Amino acid sequence: ALRLNFHADSETWVVSIPPDPDSIRWADLEDDPNAAGVEACVGYGLVVALYLAYIPITVGISRLAGMVDMGPLEPLWVGFVPSLGLTLMISFLPTFLILIFKSFFSLKDENWAQHKLQTYYFWFNVTFVILVTAVGSSVTEFARTLLTEPFAIFGLFGKTMPHATHFYMNYIVLQWVTHTMNMTRYINLGKFCLLRKLYNEEDARRMAEPEDQD
């Protein structure tokens, strides 16, 4: 390897740092290229479907939550309900995306799945957190406006975002709750308590770690 001569043409050799053997998805290395292409098309279709269904699902969750009678806590509940659907979808979106990527894409390495998740999750957040007030209840209508009149988006933001200050304030408070829950590592604790009934404590502790990487 030390005496290997590379060609002067940069397009002749394509080299990269190999993945760690522990993270290689060996089954993906055996995928048929034609079948992998078809599965990738299905995967992209599911990502698009998730993108289009995102707002209806978010609104549906918030409406269902609004039907719950919290009694004395009703004023507090009403304040957080509008951003509850968005918070839940943002929390579960990485799980949905990673399932699609690992099921329909030939990734060959676990880190590739994480990189793909990071890229798609970023654009989902840009669209449905930062631009959610401009998107409104219809993603297709927003996309049509963006394609036919690109400069109209600035006027759209100017009309819609000032009326959403309370929405974003509630959303930020709910993010405090989400991050505080993550710091308690309640998922790992729940796994440990469940597995402890089936295995000894050391095995249960090892099986409860680490956190899900999605």
Short mmCIF file of C-alpha atoms in Angstrom, two decimals, residues 12-179:
data_model
loop_
_atom_site.label_atom_id
_atom_site.label_comp_id
_atom_site.label_asym_id
_atom_site.label_seq_id
_atom_site.Cartn_x
_atom_site.Cartn_y
_atom_site.Cartn_z
CA THR A 12 -9.38 7.90 -11.99
CA TRP A 13 -9.23 7.13 -8.28
CA VAL A 14 -11.91 7.92 -5.72
CA VAL A 15 -10.71 7.23 -2.18
CA SER A 16 -12.24 7.85 1.21
CA ILE A 17 -11.72 6.84 4.80
CA PRO A 18 -13.30 3.39 5.30
CA PRO A 19 -16.03 3.03 7.92
CA ASP A 20 -15.45 1.29 11.20
CA PRO A 21 -16.05 -2.48 10.77
CA ASP A 22 -18.55 -2.43 13.64
CA SER A 23 -20.79 0.07 11.83
CA ILE A 24 -20.80 -1.60 8.40
CA ARG A 25 -24.20 -2.83 7.23
CA TRP A 26 -22.96 -6.08 5.72
CA ALA A 27 -26.35 -7.05 4.30
CA ASP A 28 -26.42 -3.85 2.21
CA LEU A 29 -23.18 -4.88 0.51
CA GLU A 30 -25.04 -7.86 -0.96
CA ASP A 31 -27.91 -5.78 -2.40
CA ASP A 32 -28.66 -6.16 -6.08
CA PRO A 33 -28.03 -2.74 -7.73
CA ASN A 34 -31.28 -2.83 -9.72
CA ALA A 35 -33.37 -3.80 -6.69
CA ALA A 36 -31.57 -1.17 -4.60
CA GLY A 37 -32.51 1.49 -7.16
CA VAL A 38 -36.19 0.53 -7.00
CA GLU A 39 -36.15 0.49 -3.19
CA ALA A 40 -34.47 3.92 -3.16
CA CYS A 41 -37.30 5.32 -5.34
CA VAL A 42 -39.83 3.91 -2.88
CA GLY A 43 -37.87 5.47 -0.02
CA TYR A 44 -37.85 8.90 -1.67
CA GLY A 45 -41.58 8.54 -2.28
CA LEU A 46 -42.17 7.84 1.41
CA VAL A 47 -40.09 10.89 2.38
CA VAL A 48 -42.21 13.06 0.05
CA ALA A 49 -45.40 11.52 1.48
CA LEU A 50 -44.19 12.28 5.01
CA TYR A 51 -43.40 15.84 3.92
CA LEU A 52 -46.90 16.36 2.50
CA ALA A 53 -48.64 14.68 5.45
CA TYR A 54 -46.62 16.54 8.08
CA ILE A 55 -48.89 19.57 8.50
CA PRO A 56 -52.21 17.59 8.45
CA ILE A 57 -50.85 15.19 11.09
CA THR A 58 -49.55 18.07 13.22
CA VAL A 59 -52.88 19.93 13.03
CA GLY A 60 -54.79 16.71 13.75
CA ILE A 61 -52.75 16.04 16.91
CA SER A 62 -53.34 19.59 18.15
CA ARG A 63 -57.09 19.36 17.49
CA LEU A 64 -57.37 16.02 19.30
CA ALA A 65 -55.42 17.44 22.23
CA GLY A 66 -57.74 20.47 22.25
CA MET A 67 -60.71 18.15 22.82
CA VAL A 68 -59.24 16.90 26.11
CA ASP A 69 -60.79 18.47 29.21
CA MET A 70 -58.00 19.12 31.73
CA GLY A 71 -60.30 20.53 34.42
CA PRO A 72 -58.48 23.06 36.63
CA LEU A 73 -55.44 22.93 34.31
CA GLU A 74 -57.52 23.83 31.25
CA PRO A 75 -56.13 27.43 30.88
CA LEU A 76 -52.55 26.10 30.92
CA TRP A 77 -53.44 23.24 28.57
CA VAL A 78 -55.12 25.58 26.06
CA GLY A 79 -51.95 27.68 25.98
CA PHE A 80 -49.73 24.79 24.95
CA VAL A 81 -52.08 22.79 22.71
CA PRO A 82 -51.39 24.79 19.49
CA SER A 83 -47.69 23.87 19.56
CA LEU A 84 -48.15 20.36 21.03
CA GLY A 85 -48.70 18.68 17.66
CA LEU A 86 -45.57 20.28 16.21
CA THR A 87 -43.50 19.27 19.25
CA LEU A 88 -44.64 15.64 19.02
CA MET A 89 -43.98 15.45 15.28
CA ILE A 90 -40.53 17.04 15.66
CA SER A 91 -39.76 14.46 18.37
CA PHE A 92 -40.81 11.43 16.31
CA LEU A 93 -39.66 12.69 12.90
CA PRO A 94 -36.08 11.32 13.27
CA THR A 95 -37.53 7.88 14.06
CA PHE A 96 -39.74 7.96 10.97
CA LEU A 97 -36.90 9.12 8.74
CA ILE A 98 -34.32 6.63 10.04
CA LEU A 99 -36.80 3.77 9.52
CA ILE A 100 -37.26 4.84 5.90
CA PHE A 101 -33.53 5.23 5.29
CA LYS A 102 -32.53 1.91 6.82
CA SER A 103 -35.38 0.00 5.18
CA PHE A 104 -35.23 1.35 1.61
CA PHE A 105 -31.74 2.75 1.03
CA SER A 106 -28.50 0.85 0.51
CA LEU A 107 -26.37 2.73 3.03
CA LYS A 108 -23.58 0.21 3.72
CA ASP A 109 -22.64 2.08 6.91
CA GLU A 110 -24.64 3.18 9.97
CA ASN A 111 -22.96 6.59 9.91
CA TRP A 112 -24.32 7.19 6.41
CA ALA A 113 -27.81 6.82 7.85
CA GLN A 114 -26.99 9.43 10.50
CA HIS A 115 -25.63 11.82 7.88
CA LYS A 116 -28.70 11.38 5.70
CA LEU A 117 -30.95 11.90 8.73
CA GLN A 118 -29.11 15.10 9.69
CA THR A 119 -29.56 16.55 6.20
CA TYR A 120 -33.27 15.76 5.84
CA TYR A 121 -34.09 16.64 9.45
CA PHE A 122 -32.51 20.07 9.00
CA TRP A 123 -34.71 20.92 6.01
CA PHE A 124 -37.81 19.56 7.71
CA ASN A 125 -37.11 21.85 10.67
CA VAL A 126 -36.49 24.86 8.42
CA THR A 127 -39.80 24.28 6.66
CA PHE A 128 -42.06 23.21 9.52
CA VAL A 129 -40.61 25.16 12.46
CA ILE A 130 -39.17 28.39 11.05
CA LEU A 131 -41.51 28.69 8.06
CA VAL A 132 -44.52 26.92 9.54
CA THR A 133 -46.59 30.09 9.87
CA ALA A 134 -46.08 30.88 6.19
CA VAL A 135 -46.68 27.28 5.11
CA GLY A 136 -50.06 27.31 6.84
CA SER A 137 -52.28 24.26 6.50
CA SER A 138 -51.27 23.39 2.91
CA VAL A 139 -47.73 22.46 1.90
CA THR A 140 -48.69 22.16 -1.78
CA GLU A 141 -50.21 25.67 -1.85
CA PHE A 142 -47.08 27.11 -0.22
CA ALA A 143 -44.85 25.29 -2.75
CA ARG A 144 -47.00 26.55 -5.64
CA THR A 145 -46.69 30.13 -4.42
CA LEU A 146 -42.95 29.73 -3.97
CA LEU A 147 -42.51 28.38 -7.52
CA THR A 148 -44.82 30.80 -9.33
CA GLU A 149 -44.01 33.97 -7.35
CA PRO A 150 -40.70 33.50 -5.49
CA PHE A 151 -40.50 37.11 -4.28
CA ALA A 152 -44.01 36.94 -2.82
CA ILE A 153 -42.63 34.85 0.04
CA PHE A 154 -41.25 37.96 1.78
CA GLY A 155 -44.67 39.60 1.87
CA LEU A 156 -46.16 36.30 3.05
CA PHE A 157 -43.71 36.17 5.96
CA GLY A 158 -44.43 39.80 6.81
CA LYS A 159 -48.16 39.10 7.04
CA THR A 160 -48.10 35.80 8.91
CA MET A 161 -45.09 35.69 11.26
CA PRO A 162 -45.97 38.72 13.47
CA HIS A 163 -49.23 36.98 14.43
CA ALA A 164 -47.38 33.85 15.56
CA THR A 165 -45.37 35.25 18.46
CA HIS A 166 -47.40 33.38 21.10
CA PHE A 167 -47.11 30.17 19.10
CA TYR A 168 -43.31 30.37 19.14
CA MET A 169 -43.22 31.33 22.82
CA ASN A 170 -45.26 28.23 23.68
CA TYR A 171 -43.12 26.11 21.37
CA ILE A 172 -39.89 27.23 23.08
CA VAL A 173 -41.31 26.43 26.52
CA LEU A 174 -42.28 22.95 25.35
CA GLN A 175 -38.73 22.45 24.08
CA TRP A 176 -37.50 23.06 27.64
CA VAL A 177 -39.74 20.21 28.78
CA THR A 178 -38.50 17.93 25.99
CA HIS A 179 -34.81 18.55 26.72
#
